[in-house]
């Protein structure tokens, strides 16, 4: 017999427990067990007035934002709508079945005022990293660093030429995103990263970089910089920057220093691609930090015209000279050119009678060899290439690429909603919180066989 849907309400009263409606294996239960926000109210207390009407609980807003980023809900309006109807989300946000949902406009004000004043998102991220440390998911022996371009909320059709953009404008008459950018002009990750004038600037978000790095149509973007531990791919730090190499390298240094200061973590080795193989970066890693750079050296000394390259000359560190293939010496005057290069020159008399001159310097009276002042650190980096540890780092570096793929494809953060340096930083930190929480929930609940011992 065919059943029929009841048209009336039936019972007048119901006994309903929200927790019983959430399955035991639901992701929100695992994340709730890992997310500790008990410290939040005392942390934000100085930013609230002691008088007036009570505000929306900041823990509720943080939990709703976590739900949004964990489950790829890319709009605060939609977050409010989903929490309204989804029982699991309500349970995670500590809301009853009849509790009201905050208006979406409350998030914007809290984020731009109290949350940024108290650096709340950064503190939540650090607490999640500490939970990963406590669970044994961070080894601390090897790190990897990289950056990924995220499209900005900026329109090419409304952009202006780079030379027409003026940095000396009045901040009081500018939008929030422009004020934030003007405040970062001395920051190595933003305004001070490069003196090169960009081709186009977006008046609505001047921090966004016009870039064609993907070898396709150019677009406005910001760089999301990740520093991960290679054991399980946990993100130990995150930083927003301009989408240029100098800014991304500077962000890597900032993250390494901050991770050591905040968590006491300093890796034995760092894996990265060639963009981080600059002489100054390698020198900083080798001489100042004592970290083995498993990074391909950015070297353009190899010649393709059939003449001897710099690698054909042997450097003698004891005498500070180069020996050419003919056994002659190249010496330096000690003058540093362009603040980074020493020139080693051969004698004209030696080169003039040398039978190897056509293969060495056919168009010059004598041969000269440029040597970076940080060449020793570059030699250290070259010594790792081909070793077992270097090959291992190269394989493990794929984990950071997987983090970015997960960010864009699963969490759907392939375009920013917020503008300005602070807006980009907020989105990147919240996304890193979501990725670490999902990682923590997955590995602690069902650890892989080789991880059982270290998590126990």
Tab-separated table of C-alpha atoms in Angstrom:
chain	number	residue	atom	x	y	z
A	1	UNK	CA	0.000	0.000	0.000
A	2	UNK	CA	1.370	3.409	-0.960
A	3	UNK	CA	2.117	5.647	1.994
A	4	UNK	CA	0.990	9.267	2.252
A	5	UNK	CA	2.845	12.305	3.641
A	6	UNK	CA	1.183	13.771	6.690
A	7	UNK	CA	-0.197	17.225	6.023
A	8	UNK	CA	-0.463	18.409	9.634
A	9	UNK	CA	2.243	19.014	12.266
A	10	UNK	CA	1.379	15.913	14.313
A	11	UNK	CA	3.060	16.254	17.716
A	12	UNK	CA	2.848	19.551	19.548
A	13	UNK	CA	6.025	19.041	21.572
A	14	UNK	CA	9.298	17.286	20.630
A	15	UNK	CA	12.284	16.113	22.618
A	16	UNK	CA	15.326	16.804	20.443
A	17	UNK	CA	19.060	16.657	21.211
A	18	UNK	CA	21.172	18.382	18.560
A	19	UNK	CA	24.263	16.334	19.357
A	20	UNK	CA	22.424	13.099	18.592
A	21	UNK	CA	21.707	14.328	15.058
A	22	UNK	CA	25.424	14.699	14.224
A	23	UNK	CA	27.060	11.395	13.147
A	24	UNK	CA	29.997	10.272	15.241
A	25	UNK	CA	32.283	10.163	12.205
A	26	UNK	CA	31.331	13.621	10.900
A	27	UNK	CA	34.272	15.925	10.206
A	28	UNK	CA	32.934	18.641	12.536
A	29	UNK	CA	33.282	16.309	15.530
A	30	UNK	CA	36.943	15.639	14.757
A	31	UNK	CA	37.657	19.330	14.190
A	32	UNK	CA	35.831	20.324	17.362
A	33	UNK	CA	38.040	17.962	19.353
A	34	UNK	CA	41.152	19.630	17.902
A	35	UNK	CA	40.058	23.282	18.076
A	36	UNK	CA	40.530	24.950	21.458
A	37	UNK	CA	39.114	28.493	21.678
A	38	UNK	CA	38.822	28.704	25.468
A	39	UNK	CA	41.468	31.452	25.508
A	40	UNK	CA	39.707	33.675	22.977
A	41	UNK	CA	37.429	35.744	25.226
A	42	UNK	CA	40.194	36.764	27.632
A	43	UNK	CA	42.474	37.583	24.683
A	44	UNK	CA	39.879	39.905	23.139
A	45	UNK	CA	38.540	41.414	26.377
A	46	UNK	CA	40.721	44.594	26.133
A	47	UNK	CA	39.197	45.353	22.722
A	48	UNK	CA	35.597	45.437	24.027
A	49	UNK	CA	33.875	48.139	26.057
A	50	UNK	CA	32.807	47.356	29.610
A	51	UNK	CA	29.440	49.059	29.021
A	52	UNK	CA	26.659	48.772	26.490
A	53	UNK	CA	24.748	45.954	24.867
A	54	UNK	CA	26.536	42.566	24.702
A	55	UNK	CA	28.118	41.850	21.353
A	56	UNK	CA	28.024	38.654	19.325
A	57	UNK	CA	30.236	36.045	20.945
A	58	UNK	CA	33.621	36.188	19.130
A	59	UNK	CA	33.996	32.414	19.499
A	60	UNK	CA	30.784	31.960	17.527
A	61	UNK	CA	32.122	34.096	14.667
A	62	UNK	CA	35.464	32.271	14.622
A	63	UNK	CA	33.710	28.898	14.565
A	64	UNK	CA	31.452	30.027	11.728
A	65	UNK	CA	34.476	31.233	9.738
A	66	UNK	CA	36.221	27.918	10.371
A	67	UNK	CA	33.156	26.103	9.035
A	68	UNK	CA	33.241	28.311	5.956
A	69	UNK	CA	36.880	27.673	5.131
A	70	UNK	CA	36.888	23.972	6.065
A	71	UNK	CA	33.865	23.228	3.883
A	72	UNK	CA	34.733	25.667	1.046
A	73	UNK	CA	31.849	28.066	1.660
A	74	UNK	CA	33.277	31.157	-0.020
A	75	UNK	CA	30.749	33.769	1.162
A	76	UNK	CA	29.875	35.005	4.625
A	77	UNK	CA	26.253	35.382	3.538
A	78	UNK	CA	26.289	31.738	2.505
A	79	UNK	CA	28.015	30.717	5.747
A	80	UNK	CA	25.143	32.257	7.724
A	81	UNK	CA	22.601	30.502	5.517
A	82	UNK	CA	24.322	27.117	5.810
A	83	UNK	CA	24.687	27.340	9.602
A	84	UNK	CA	20.991	28.251	9.739
A	85	UNK	CA	19.892	24.983	8.115
A	86	UNK	CA	22.752	22.517	8.751
A	87	UNK	CA	22.471	20.746	12.100
A	88	UNK	CA	26.109	19.638	12.134
A	89	UNK	CA	27.294	23.202	11.593
A	90	UNK	CA	24.947	24.441	14.345
A	91	UNK	CA	26.352	21.863	16.747
A	92	UNK	CA	29.943	22.843	15.922
A	93	UNK	CA	29.118	26.525	16.448
A	94	UNK	CA	27.582	25.738	19.877
A	95	UNK	CA	24.161	26.988	18.748
A	96	UNK	CA	20.846	25.565	19.853
A	97	UNK	CA	18.099	24.648	17.431
A	98	UNK	CA	16.291	27.925	18.139
A	99	UNK	CA	19.311	30.253	18.463
A	100	UNK	CA	19.534	33.142	16.013
A	101	UNK	CA	22.312	33.353	13.442
A	102	UNK	CA	24.417	36.561	13.321
A	103	UNK	CA	23.996	38.825	10.315
A	104	UNK	CA	26.754	38.577	7.726
A	105	UNK	CA	27.654	42.246	8.223
A	106	UNK	CA	28.911	41.496	11.747
A	107	UNK	CA	31.860	39.554	10.324
A	108	UNK	CA	33.206	42.483	8.339
A	109	UNK	CA	33.265	44.828	11.321
A	110	UNK	CA	34.758	42.268	13.702
A	111	UNK	CA	37.450	41.297	11.199
A	112	UNK	CA	38.459	44.881	10.380
A	113	UNK	CA	38.474	46.015	13.994
A	114	UNK	CA	38.792	43.656	16.955
A	115	UNK	CA	40.102	40.559	15.191
A	116	UNK	CA	42.892	42.475	13.468
A	117	UNK	CA	43.703	44.551	16.534
A	118	UNK	CA	44.057	41.366	18.554
A	119	UNK	CA	45.742	39.420	15.708
A	120	UNK	CA	43.186	36.710	16.428
A	121	UNK	CA	43.519	34.683	13.224
A	122	UNK	CA	47.281	34.355	13.712
A	123	UNK	CA	46.769	33.198	17.313
A	124	UNK	CA	44.187	30.606	16.244
A	125	UNK	CA	46.583	29.343	13.577
A	126	UNK	CA	49.412	29.007	16.097
A	127	UNK	CA	47.179	27.094	18.525
A	128	UNK	CA	46.279	24.650	15.757
A	129	UNK	CA	49.979	24.179	14.909
A	130	UNK	CA	50.624	23.484	18.600
A	131	UNK	CA	47.885	20.812	18.465
A	132	UNK	CA	49.672	19.242	15.485
A	133	UNK	CA	52.939	19.327	17.430
A	134	UNK	CA	51.281	17.643	20.418
A	135	UNK	CA	49.878	14.935	18.130
A	136	UNK	CA	53.335	14.160	16.730
A	137	UNK	CA	52.526	15.367	13.213
A	138	UNK	CA	55.492	17.776	13.025
A	139	UNK	CA	58.959	16.262	12.760
A	140	UNK	CA	60.960	19.499	12.717
A	141	UNK	CA	63.829	17.950	10.720
A	142	UNK	CA	62.879	19.041	7.204
A	143	UNK	CA	60.858	22.007	5.956
A	144	UNK	CA	59.730	23.035	2.472
A	145	UNK	CA	58.804	26.523	1.302
A	146	UNK	CA	56.970	27.759	-1.766
A	147	UNK	CA	54.477	30.365	-2.968
A	148	UNK	CA	51.354	30.168	-5.098
A	149	UNK	CA	49.549	32.908	-7.001
A	150	UNK	CA	45.985	33.643	-5.911
A	151	UNK	CA	43.950	35.946	-8.137
A	152	UNK	CA	43.008	39.241	-6.474
A	153	UNK	CA	39.605	40.895	-6.481
A	154	UNK	CA	40.763	43.451	-9.053
A	155	UNK	CA	39.633	44.224	-12.581
A	156	UNK	CA	42.030	44.925	-15.460
A	157	UNK	CA	39.453	47.151	-17.156
A	158	UNK	CA	39.468	49.497	-14.150
A	159	UNK	CA	43.242	49.544	-13.672
A	160	UNK	CA	45.603	52.422	-14.413
A	161	UNK	CA	49.138	52.546	-15.801
A	162	UNK	CA	51.808	51.942	-13.175
A	163	UNK	CA	53.530	55.298	-13.746
A	164	UNK	CA	50.226	57.094	-13.045
A	165	UNK	CA	49.880	55.566	-9.564
A	166	UNK	CA	51.033	57.951	-6.823
A	167	UNK	CA	52.186	56.642	-3.453
A	168	UNK	CA	52.118	60.078	-1.818
A	169	UNK	CA	48.327	60.282	-1.779
A	170	UNK	CA	46.398	61.213	1.370
A	171	UNK	CA	45.518	58.040	3.320
A	172	UNK	CA	42.569	59.797	4.961
A	173	UNK	CA	40.852	60.092	1.573
A	174	UNK	CA	41.594	56.539	0.486
A	175	UNK	CA	39.751	53.230	0.832
A	176	UNK	CA	40.671	50.688	3.499
A	177	UNK	CA	42.644	48.528	1.047
A	178	UNK	CA	44.646	51.547	-0.169
A	179	UNK	CA	45.355	52.653	3.420
A	180	UNK	CA	46.640	49.170	4.242
A	181	UNK	CA	48.938	49.198	1.225
A	182	UNK	CA	50.299	52.673	1.999
A	183	UNK	CA	51.109	51.440	5.514
A	184	UNK	CA	53.269	48.625	4.052
A	185	UNK	CA	55.463	50.681	1.699
A	186	UNK	CA	58.506	49.961	3.883
A	187	UNK	CA	57.643	46.268	4.257
A	188	UNK	CA	59.934	43.915	2.304
A	189	UNK	CA	56.962	41.715	1.429
A	190	UNK	CA	55.016	44.560	-0.189
A	191	UNK	CA	56.054	48.101	-1.129
A	192	UNK	CA	59.798	47.750	-0.504
A	193	UNK	CA	60.119	44.392	-2.260
A	194	UNK	CA	61.057	46.004	-5.582
A	195	UNK	CA	61.516	49.462	-7.094
A	196	UNK	CA	60.286	48.272	-10.479
A	197	UNK	CA	57.119	50.115	-11.516
A	198	UNK	CA	54.416	47.564	-12.422
A	199	UNK	CA	52.772	47.796	-15.810
A	200	UNK	CA	49.301	48.217	-14.301
A	201	UNK	CA	47.970	49.054	-10.830
A	202	UNK	CA	44.475	48.427	-9.510
A	203	UNK	CA	43.170	51.552	-7.695
A	204	UNK	CA	40.870	49.359	-5.598
A	205	UNK	CA	43.724	47.049	-4.486
A	206	UNK	CA	47.191	48.492	-5.263
A	207	UNK	CA	48.850	45.664	-3.302
A	208	UNK	CA	47.795	43.199	-6.019
A	209	UNK	CA	50.614	42.538	-8.501
A	210	UNK	CA	50.031	42.539	-12.253
A	211	UNK	CA	51.725	39.300	-13.295
A	212	UNK	CA	51.932	36.858	-16.144
A	213	UNK	CA	53.874	34.231	-14.193
A	214	UNK	CA	51.591	31.400	-15.354
A	215	UNK	CA	52.676	32.062	-18.976
A	216	UNK	CA	49.072	32.808	-19.903
A	217	UNK	CA	46.944	35.944	-19.762
A	218	UNK	CA	48.285	38.339	-17.107
A	219	UNK	CA	46.145	39.084	-14.051
A	220	UNK	CA	46.253	40.782	-10.656
A	221	UNK	CA	47.372	38.448	-7.857
A	222	UNK	CA	48.847	38.110	-4.386
A	223	UNK	CA	51.218	35.336	-3.304
A	224	UNK	CA	50.271	32.808	-0.646
A	225	UNK	CA	53.537	31.652	0.975
A	226	UNK	CA	53.587	28.349	2.880
A	227	UNK	CA	56.259	26.861	5.114
A	228	UNK	CA	55.457	23.191	5.743
A	229	UNK	CA	56.971	20.363	7.726
A	230	UNK	CA	57.660	17.550	5.274
A	231	UNK	CA	56.724	14.747	7.690
A	232	UNK	CA	52.964	15.021	7.136
A	233	UNK	CA	52.634	18.283	5.227
A	234	UNK	CA	51.512	20.364	8.215
A	235	UNK	CA	51.646	24.104	7.496
A	236	UNK	CA	53.849	25.616	10.213
A	237	UNK	CA	53.629	29.194	8.897
A	238	UNK	CA	51.840	31.239	6.271
A	239	UNK	CA	52.481	34.725	4.918
A	240	UNK	CA	50.967	36.946	2.220
A	241	UNK	CA	53.208	38.953	-0.116
A	242	UNK	CA	53.431	40.614	-3.502
A	243	UNK	CA	53.697	38.211	-6.403
A	244	UNK	CA	57.363	38.814	-7.197
A	245	UNK	CA	60.375	36.666	-6.393
A	246	UNK	CA	62.055	39.157	-4.027
A	247	UNK	CA	58.919	39.407	-1.886
A	248	UNK	CA	58.436	35.640	-1.784
A	249	UNK	CA	62.051	35.031	-0.738
A	250	UNK	CA	61.682	37.685	1.967
A	251	UNK	CA	58.488	36.005	3.170
A	252	UNK	CA	60.360	32.689	3.432
A	253	UNK	CA	62.927	34.270	5.737
A	254	UNK	CA	60.172	35.855	7.833
A	255	UNK	CA	58.394	32.525	8.236
A	256	UNK	CA	61.551	30.617	9.178
A	257	UNK	CA	62.470	33.180	11.838
A	258	UNK	CA	58.936	33.362	13.216
A	259	UNK	CA	58.589	29.578	13.390
A	260	UNK	CA	61.843	29.297	15.322
A	261	UNK	CA	60.819	32.076	17.712
A	262	UNK	CA	57.241	30.911	18.242
A	263	UNK	CA	57.628	27.100	18.327
A	264	UNK	CA	61.367	26.581	18.768
A	265	UNK	CA	61.492	24.759	15.431
A	266	UNK	CA	64.575	25.106	13.230
A	267	UNK	CA	64.933	22.508	10.468
A	268	UNK	CA	68.138	20.765	9.529
A	269	UNK	CA	67.303	21.157	5.841
A	270	UNK	CA	65.073	23.349	3.702
A	271	UNK	CA	63.644	22.226	0.365
A	272	UNK	CA	62.669	24.815	-2.239
A	273	UNK	CA	62.804	25.484	-5.973
A	274	UNK	CA	65.329	27.532	-7.930
A	275	UNK	CA	63.559	30.825	-7.180
A	276	UNK	CA	64.921	30.584	-3.611
A	277	UNK	CA	68.460	29.742	-4.792
A	278	UNK	CA	69.718	33.330	-4.772
A	279	UNK	CA	73.157	33.983	-3.283
A	280	UNK	CA	71.878	36.172	-0.438
A	281	UNK	CA	69.205	33.632	0.568
A	282	UNK	CA	71.659	30.723	0.485
A	283	UNK	CA	74.200	32.723	2.503
A	284	UNK	CA	71.547	33.518	5.107
A	285	UNK	CA	70.619	29.842	5.408
A	286	UNK	CA	74.206	28.536	5.551
A	287	UNK	CA	76.076	31.224	7.477
A	288	UNK	CA	73.412	32.682	9.779
A	289	UNK	CA	70.876	29.913	10.342
A	290	UNK	CA	72.941	26.747	9.890
A	291	UNK	CA	70.265	25.157	7.686
A	292	UNK	CA	71.266	22.874	4.811
A	293	UNK	CA	69.805	24.382	1.611
A	294	UNK	CA	68.412	21.575	-0.523
A	295	UNK	CA	67.774	24.153	-3.223
A	296	UNK	CA	68.964	24.206	-6.852
A	297	UNK	CA	71.402	27.116	-7.255
A	298	UNK	CA	70.249	29.927	-9.490
A	299	UNK	CA	73.380	29.957	-11.684
A	300	UNK	CA	73.735	31.578	-15.117
A	301	UNK	CA	77.503	31.183	-15.523
A	302	UNK	CA	77.335	28.308	-17.984
A	303	UNK	CA	78.318	29.345	-21.520
A	304	UNK	CA	76.848	27.863	-24.682
A	305	UNK	CA	79.202	29.399	-27.272
A	306	UNK	CA	81.889	26.748	-26.952
A	307	UNK	CA	84.213	28.781	-24.693
A	308	UNK	CA	85.205	27.849	-21.162
A	309	UNK	CA	82.561	28.393	-18.474
A	310	UNK	CA	83.302	29.401	-14.920
A	311	UNK	CA	83.034	25.772	-13.843
A	312	UNK	CA	86.136	25.052	-15.923
A	313	UNK	CA	88.156	27.305	-13.603
A	314	UNK	CA	89.194	25.946	-10.201
A	315	UNK	CA	88.895	28.220	-7.171
A	316	UNK	CA	91.576	28.017	-4.457
A	317	UNK	CA	90.074	29.394	-1.210
A	318	UNK	CA	93.423	29.403	0.617
A	319	UNK	CA	95.018	31.803	-1.883
A	320	UNK	CA	91.756	33.429	-3.039
A	321	UNK	CA	92.576	32.869	-6.713
A	322	UNK	CA	91.143	31.048	-9.720
A	323	UNK	CA	93.282	28.669	-11.771
A	324	UNK	CA	92.448	28.566	-15.471
A	325	UNK	CA	92.569	25.367	-17.602
A	326	UNK	CA	96.071	26.462	-18.673
A	327	UNK	CA	97.284	26.667	-15.086
A	328	UNK	CA	97.484	30.493	-14.897
A	329	UNK	CA	96.208	32.538	-11.953
A	330	UNK	CA	93.291	34.971	-11.909
A	331	UNK	CA	93.408	37.482	-9.058
A	332	UNK	CA	91.008	40.078	-7.669
A	333	UNK	CA	91.611	43.636	-6.533
A	334	UNK	CA	88.989	43.204	-3.805
A	335	UNK	CA	86.640	45.815	-5.271
A	336	UNK	CA	82.983	44.787	-4.943
A	337	UNK	CA	80.917	45.631	-8.027
A	338	UNK	CA	77.165	46.235	-7.779
A	339	UNK	CA	77.395	45.455	-4.038
A	340	UNK	CA	77.631	41.724	-4.718
A	341	UNK	CA	80.345	40.719	-7.213
A	342	UNK	CA	84.140	40.381	-7.181
A	343	UNK	CA	86.026	40.226	-10.491
A	344	UNK	CA	89.028	37.888	-10.899
A	345	UNK	CA	91.225	38.852	-13.846
A	346	UNK	CA	94.022	37.057	-15.655
A	347	UNK	CA	97.173	38.819	-16.819
A	348	UNK	CA	97.115	40.049	-20.426
A	349	UNK	CA	100.628	38.708	-20.817
A	350	UNK	CA	99.518	35.216	-19.775
A	351	UNK	CA	96.427	35.244	-22.001
A	352	UNK	CA	98.233	36.719	-25.008
A	353	UNK	CA	100.554	33.728	-25.451
A	354	UNK	CA	98.159	31.050	-24.234
A	355	UNK	CA	97.230	28.405	-26.862
A	356	UNK	CA	93.796	28.031	-25.184
A	357	UNK	CA	92.848	31.686	-25.752
A	358	UNK	CA	90.443	30.899	-28.674
A	359	UNK	CA	88.517	28.629	-26.293
A	360	UNK	CA	88.739	31.044	-23.368
A	361	UNK	CA	88.474	34.711	-24.381
A	362	UNK	CA	88.636	35.012	-28.175
A	363	UNK	CA	87.208	38.549	-28.223
A	364	UNK	CA	88.894	39.930	-25.089
A	365	UNK	CA	92.573	40.593	-24.295
A	366	UNK	CA	92.294	38.630	-21.044
A	367	UNK	CA	89.767	36.506	-19.180
A	368	UNK	CA	87.817	37.667	-16.163
A	369	UNK	CA	85.663	35.577	-13.822
A	370	UNK	CA	82.839	37.122	-11.711
A	371	UNK	CA	82.395	35.632	-8.247
A	372	UNK	CA	79.543	36.479	-5.930
A	373	UNK	CA	80.549	37.573	-2.428
A	374	UNK	CA	78.305	34.741	-1.185
A	375	UNK	CA	79.747	32.140	-3.553
A	376	UNK	CA	80.828	29.933	-0.657
A	377	UNK	CA	77.186	29.428	0.335
A	378	UNK	CA	76.363	28.654	-3.295
A	379	UNK	CA	79.117	26.032	-3.311
A	380	UNK	CA	77.645	24.491	-0.173
A	381	UNK	CA	74.246	24.279	-1.885
A	382	UNK	CA	75.824	22.739	-4.994
A	383	UNK	CA	77.502	20.078	-2.857
A	384	UNK	CA	74.101	18.659	-1.853
A	385	UNK	CA	72.864	18.218	-5.425
A	386	UNK	CA	72.625	14.549	-6.352
A	387	UNK	CA	72.945	13.304	-2.780
A	388	UNK	CA	70.411	10.937	-1.255
A	389	UNK	CA	69.163	13.671	1.110
A	390	UNK	CA	68.725	16.131	-1.755
A	391	UNK	CA	66.709	13.617	-3.781
A	392	UNK	CA	64.567	12.904	-0.729
A	393	UNK	CA	63.908	16.627	-0.265
A	394	UNK	CA	62.999	16.947	-3.928
A	395	UNK	CA	60.392	14.200	-3.532
A	396	UNK	CA	59.046	15.616	-0.273
A	397	UNK	CA	58.752	19.110	-1.764
A	398	UNK	CA	55.768	17.806	-3.729
A	399	UNK	CA	53.805	17.880	-0.473
A	400	UNK	CA	53.727	21.671	-0.516
A	401	UNK	CA	52.449	21.615	-4.091
A	402	UNK	CA	49.730	19.241	-2.905
A	403	UNK	CA	48.790	21.739	-0.177
A	404	UNK	CA	48.298	24.449	-2.800
A	405	UNK	CA	46.331	22.088	-5.042
A	406	UNK	CA	44.079	21.243	-2.081
A	407	UNK	CA	43.708	24.955	-1.321
A	408	UNK	CA	42.481	25.794	-4.801
A	409	UNK	CA	40.540	22.689	-5.801
A	410	UNK	CA	38.991	21.505	-2.523
A	411	UNK	CA	38.776	24.698	-0.464
A	412	UNK	CA	38.128	26.703	-3.652
A	413	UNK	CA	40.404	29.562	-2.714
A	414	UNK	CA	41.540	30.393	-6.233
A	415	UNK	CA	40.413	34.013	-5.983
A	416	UNK	CA	40.471	36.404	-3.035
A	417	UNK	CA	37.307	38.058	-1.725
A	418	UNK	CA	39.065	40.558	0.543
A	419	UNK	CA	41.321	43.360	-0.649
A	420	UNK	CA	44.529	44.887	0.609
A	421	UNK	CA	47.518	43.262	2.369
A	422	UNK	CA	45.516	42.563	5.523
A	423	UNK	CA	42.625	41.090	3.570
A	424	UNK	CA	44.932	38.700	1.727
A	425	UNK	CA	46.675	37.768	4.983
A	426	UNK	CA	43.360	37.064	6.727
A	427	UNK	CA	42.163	34.769	3.944
A	428	UNK	CA	45.459	32.887	3.693
A	429	UNK	CA	45.705	32.350	7.460
A	430	UNK	CA	42.097	31.146	7.722
A	431	UNK	CA	42.657	28.755	4.826
A	432	UNK	CA	45.837	27.410	6.481
A	433	UNK	CA	43.875	26.902	9.715
A	434	UNK	CA	41.272	24.912	7.773
A	435	UNK	CA	43.898	22.777	6.023
A	436	UNK	CA	45.726	21.965	9.256
A	437	UNK	CA	42.465	21.116	11.030
A	438	UNK	CA	41.451	18.779	8.228
A	439	UNK	CA	44.934	17.226	8.289
A	440	UNK	CA	44.828	16.828	12.056
A	441	UNK	CA	41.345	15.296	11.983
A	442	UNK	CA	42.316	12.830	9.263
A	443	UNK	CA	45.676	11.661	10.631
A	444	UNK	CA	44.786	11.506	14.318
A	445	UNK	CA	41.502	9.713	13.664
A	446	UNK	CA	42.983	7.278	11.122
A	447	UNK	CA	46.778	7.517	11.165
A	448	UNK	CA	48.727	5.806	8.389
A	449	UNK	CA	50.515	2.597	9.463
A	450	UNK	CA	53.975	4.194	9.511
A	451	UNK	CA	52.700	7.013	11.733
A	452	UNK	CA	51.192	4.930	14.526
A	453	UNK	CA	54.341	4.893	16.609
A	454	UNK	CA	55.110	8.633	16.380
A	455	UNK	CA	51.513	9.689	17.125
A	456	UNK	CA	51.120	7.352	20.104
